[in-house]
Amino acid sequence: MLHLDPATGSRTTATTAATAATTGPVAPAEGPAAPGPPPGAEPCDLVTVPARQGLEAVDILRRGADQEAVGPVLHDGPCATLGFLVPPGTAEAWDVPGSACTRTDGRGLRIPAEPPVSGSGWLLPPGDDISVTDPAVLRAALDQAARMIEAADNCR
């Protein structure tokens, strides 16, 4: 399961590789206005997939002829999932079987510097040059990865 720290303003729980739910925003801090996000941080949605398919997709994206940009990717080992950070609004049209896209609805989920989930880590950490993964590019890579996995499984 991927749980994002309540300090981000949104929490995501993936109960299976194909389902996810969000909870409401955290109450605003009292006192002076909270500082804005760190420089370069931007809002994002989260696409979660089984680790096997996600790792194949990362390889496809990084080896591609166009060397498509891959944004930060979280790895949650205990749940065997990968989480790709994608632009906000992606969840509205996300329909890739076997995956889930959790929307933030502008509730403050930002690309964190440290993995936001206890027991998880960055497979690909946030960098200065790439912010999030393009959803169309990710969709194509996940589709190709699923076909490759199916073909490999049928060869046994």
mmCIF file of C-alpha atoms in Angstrom:
data_model
loop_
_atom_site.group_PDB
_atom_site.id
_atom_site.type_symbol
_atom_site.label_atom_id
_atom_site.label_comp_id
_atom_site.label_asym_id
_atom_site.label_seq_id
_atom_site.Cartn_x
_atom_site.Cartn_y
_atom_site.Cartn_z
ATOM 1 C CA MET A 1 0.000 0.000 0.000
ATOM 2 C CA LEU A 2 1.141 3.521 -0.670
ATOM 3 C CA HIS A 3 0.274 5.964 2.104
ATOM 4 C CA LEU A 4 1.284 9.553 1.597
ATOM 5 C CA ASP A 5 2.126 11.590 4.673
ATOM 6 C CA PRO A 6 -0.815 13.662 5.934
ATOM 7 C CA ALA A 7 1.508 16.678 5.950
ATOM 8 C CA THR A 8 1.212 16.671 2.145
ATOM 9 C CA GLY A 9 -2.477 17.442 2.373
ATOM 10 C CA SER A 10 -3.556 14.150 0.824
ATOM 11 C CA ARG A 11 -3.237 10.492 1.670
ATOM 12 C CA THR A 12 -3.449 7.634 -0.782
ATOM 13 C CA THR A 13 -4.190 4.048 0.074
ATOM 14 C CA ALA A 14 -3.930 1.391 -2.606
ATOM 15 C CA THR A 15 -5.681 -1.700 -1.252
ATOM 16 C CA THR A 16 -4.819 -3.730 -4.333
ATOM 17 C CA ALA A 17 -2.923 -2.996 -7.490
ATOM 18 C CA ALA A 18 -6.204 -2.104 -9.176
ATOM 19 C CA THR A 19 -7.918 0.016 -6.523
ATOM 20 C CA ALA A 20 -7.103 3.170 -4.650
ATOM 21 C CA ALA A 21 -8.925 5.750 -2.559
ATOM 22 C CA THR A 22 -8.118 9.198 -1.280
ATOM 23 C CA THR A 23 -9.018 10.888 1.919
ATOM 24 C CA GLY A 24 -9.826 14.501 2.562
ATOM 25 C CA PRO A 25 -7.386 17.305 3.185
ATOM 26 C CA VAL A 26 -5.588 17.873 6.433
ATOM 27 C CA ALA A 27 -6.853 20.783 8.498
ATOM 28 C CA PRO A 28 -4.834 23.935 7.845
ATOM 29 C CA ALA A 29 -2.147 24.833 10.338
ATOM 30 C CA GLU A 30 -2.976 27.575 12.768
ATOM 31 C CA GLY A 31 -1.007 30.780 12.890
ATOM 32 C CA PRO A 32 0.750 32.436 9.965
ATOM 33 C CA ALA A 33 0.200 31.046 6.512
ATOM 34 C CA ALA A 34 2.193 27.907 5.849
ATOM 35 C CA PRO A 35 5.086 28.361 3.443
ATOM 36 C CA GLY A 36 4.494 27.296 -0.128
ATOM 37 C CA PRO A 37 5.988 24.204 -1.703
ATOM 38 C CA PRO A 38 9.731 24.001 -2.111
ATOM 39 C CA PRO A 39 11.109 25.459 -5.334
ATOM 40 C CA GLY A 40 10.386 23.152 -8.250
ATOM 41 C CA ALA A 41 7.722 21.174 -6.379
ATOM 42 C CA GLU A 42 4.521 20.758 -8.291
ATOM 43 C CA PRO A 43 1.183 19.074 -7.690
ATOM 44 C CA CYS A 44 0.777 15.537 -8.989
ATOM 45 C CA ASP A 45 -1.459 12.474 -9.163
ATOM 46 C CA LEU A 46 -0.175 8.962 -8.463
ATOM 47 C CA VAL A 47 -0.426 5.938 -10.783
ATOM 48 C CA THR A 48 0.123 2.653 -8.919
ATOM 49 C CA VAL A 49 0.915 -0.627 -10.662
ATOM 50 C CA PRO A 50 2.230 -4.050 -9.690
ATOM 51 C CA ALA A 51 6.010 -3.907 -9.316
ATOM 52 C CA ARG A 52 6.701 -6.388 -12.133
ATOM 53 C CA GLN A 53 4.783 -4.359 -14.704
ATOM 54 C CA GLY A 54 6.104 -1.068 -13.354
ATOM 55 C CA LEU A 55 9.733 -2.180 -13.514
ATOM 56 C CA GLU A 56 9.243 -3.316 -17.120
ATOM 57 C CA ALA A 57 7.646 0.038 -17.952
ATOM 58 C CA VAL A 58 10.564 1.948 -16.399
ATOM 59 C CA ASP A 59 12.996 -0.133 -18.496
ATOM 60 C CA ILE A 60 10.939 0.490 -21.636
ATOM 61 C CA LEU A 61 10.858 4.233 -21.010
ATOM 62 C CA ARG A 62 14.560 4.490 -20.221
ATOM 63 C CA ARG A 63 15.646 2.329 -23.191
ATOM 64 C CA GLY A 64 13.252 3.883 -25.713
ATOM 65 C CA ALA A 65 14.503 5.398 -28.926
ATOM 66 C CA ASP A 66 13.317 8.802 -27.779
ATOM 67 C CA GLN A 67 14.574 8.197 -24.221
ATOM 68 C CA GLU A 68 11.252 9.446 -22.857
ATOM 69 C CA ALA A 69 11.406 11.347 -19.607
ATOM 70 C CA VAL A 70 10.491 9.329 -16.527
ATOM 71 C CA GLY A 71 9.552 11.304 -13.463
ATOM 72 C CA PRO A 72 9.929 10.169 -9.871
ATOM 73 C CA VAL A 73 8.919 6.577 -9.152
ATOM 74 C CA LEU A 74 8.189 5.200 -5.668
ATOM 75 C CA HIS A 75 8.764 1.532 -4.824
ATOM 76 C CA ASP A 76 6.704 0.018 -2.027
ATOM 77 C CA GLY A 77 8.423 -3.312 -1.411
ATOM 78 C CA PRO A 78 6.026 -4.824 1.135
ATOM 79 C CA CYS A 79 3.091 -4.359 -1.250
ATOM 80 C CA ALA A 80 5.091 -5.024 -4.417
ATOM 81 C CA THR A 81 3.871 -1.848 -6.125
ATOM 82 C CA LEU A 82 5.404 1.061 -7.981
ATOM 83 C CA GLY A 83 3.957 4.567 -7.953
ATOM 84 C CA PHE A 84 4.550 6.926 -10.884
ATOM 85 C CA LEU A 85 4.036 10.636 -10.236
ATOM 86 C CA VAL A 86 1.992 12.149 -13.073
ATOM 87 C CA PRO A 87 0.413 15.577 -13.704
ATOM 88 C CA PRO A 88 -2.696 16.532 -11.708
ATOM 89 C CA GLY A 89 -5.910 15.686 -13.540
ATOM 90 C CA THR A 90 -4.540 12.426 -14.971
ATOM 91 C CA ALA A 91 -6.947 10.351 -12.859
ATOM 92 C CA GLU A 92 -9.958 11.756 -14.706
ATOM 93 C CA ALA A 93 -9.143 9.801 -17.875
ATOM 94 C CA TRP A 94 -6.958 6.977 -16.506
ATOM 95 C CA ASP A 95 -8.293 3.595 -17.638
ATOM 96 C CA VAL A 96 -5.298 1.254 -17.820
ATOM 97 C CA PRO A 97 -6.322 -2.220 -16.577
ATOM 98 C CA GLY A 98 -4.376 -3.474 -13.565
ATOM 99 C CA SER A 99 -3.431 0.000 -12.405
ATOM 100 C CA ALA A 100 -4.981 2.815 -10.412
ATOM 101 C CA CYS A 101 -4.559 6.566 -10.617
ATOM 102 C CA THR A 102 -5.291 8.522 -7.472
ATOM 103 C CA ARG A 103 -6.277 12.135 -7.949
ATOM 104 C CA THR A 104 -5.294 14.824 -5.516
ATOM 105 C CA ASP A 105 -8.012 17.294 -6.500
ATOM 106 C CA GLY A 106 -5.607 20.114 -5.743
ATOM 107 C CA ARG A 107 -5.370 19.052 -2.102
ATOM 108 C CA GLY A 108 -1.687 19.740 -1.868
ATOM 109 C CA LEU A 109 0.099 16.523 -2.872
ATOM 110 C CA ARG A 110 3.516 17.682 -4.006
ATOM 111 C CA ILE A 111 6.634 15.893 -5.122
ATOM 112 C CA PRO A 112 8.444 15.299 -1.838
ATOM 113 C CA ALA A 113 12.227 15.180 -1.477
ATOM 114 C CA GLU A 114 12.050 12.099 0.750
ATOM 115 C CA PRO A 115 9.862 9.045 0.129
ATOM 116 C CA PRO A 116 6.523 9.862 1.756
ATOM 117 C CA VAL A 117 5.773 6.278 2.741
ATOM 118 C CA SER A 118 7.402 4.380 5.575
ATOM 119 C CA GLY A 119 9.006 1.249 4.124
ATOM 120 C CA SER A 120 9.138 2.663 0.617
ATOM 121 C CA GLY A 121 11.914 4.268 -1.322
ATOM 122 C CA TRP A 122 12.578 6.104 -4.523
ATOM 123 C CA LEU A 123 13.269 3.808 -7.463
ATOM 124 C CA LEU A 124 13.841 7.038 -9.396
ATOM 125 C CA PRO A 125 14.169 10.019 -7.055
ATOM 126 C CA PRO A 126 12.894 13.494 -7.919
ATOM 127 C CA GLY A 127 15.413 15.492 -9.890
ATOM 128 C CA ASP A 128 15.837 19.018 -11.134
ATOM 129 C CA ASP A 129 15.343 18.168 -14.813
ATOM 130 C CA ILE A 130 12.260 15.903 -14.834
ATOM 131 C CA SER A 131 9.188 16.692 -12.774
ATOM 132 C CA VAL A 132 6.514 14.051 -13.543
ATOM 133 C CA THR A 133 5.941 11.318 -16.119
ATOM 134 C CA ASP A 134 3.797 12.113 -19.160
ATOM 135 C CA PRO A 135 0.609 10.026 -18.770
ATOM 136 C CA ALA A 136 0.341 9.158 -22.486
ATOM 137 C CA VAL A 137 3.922 7.922 -22.517
ATOM 138 C CA LEU A 138 3.364 5.964 -19.288
ATOM 139 C CA ARG A 139 0.172 4.409 -20.669
ATOM 140 C CA ALA A 140 1.997 3.167 -23.773
ATOM 141 C CA ALA A 141 4.882 1.773 -21.702
ATOM 142 C CA LEU A 142 2.507 -0.007 -19.289
ATOM 143 C CA ASP A 143 0.602 -1.533 -22.232
ATOM 144 C CA GLN A 144 3.846 -2.744 -23.808
ATOM 145 C CA ALA A 145 5.067 -4.090 -20.453
ATOM 146 C CA ALA A 146 1.800 -6.033 -19.961
ATOM 147 C CA ARG A 147 2.161 -7.606 -23.423
ATOM 148 C CA MET A 148 5.790 -8.564 -22.711
ATOM 149 C CA ILE A 149 4.883 -10.123 -19.358
ATOM 150 C CA GLU A 150 1.988 -12.064 -20.889
ATOM 151 C CA ALA A 151 4.224 -13.359 -23.694
ATOM 152 C CA ALA A 152 6.927 -14.398 -21.200
ATOM 153 C CA ASP A 153 4.379 -16.144 -18.966
ATOM 154 C CA ASN A 154 2.911 -18.049 -21.947
ATOM 155 C CA CYS A 155 6.354 -19.398 -22.909
ATOM 156 C CA ARG A 156 6.614 -21.458 -19.727
#
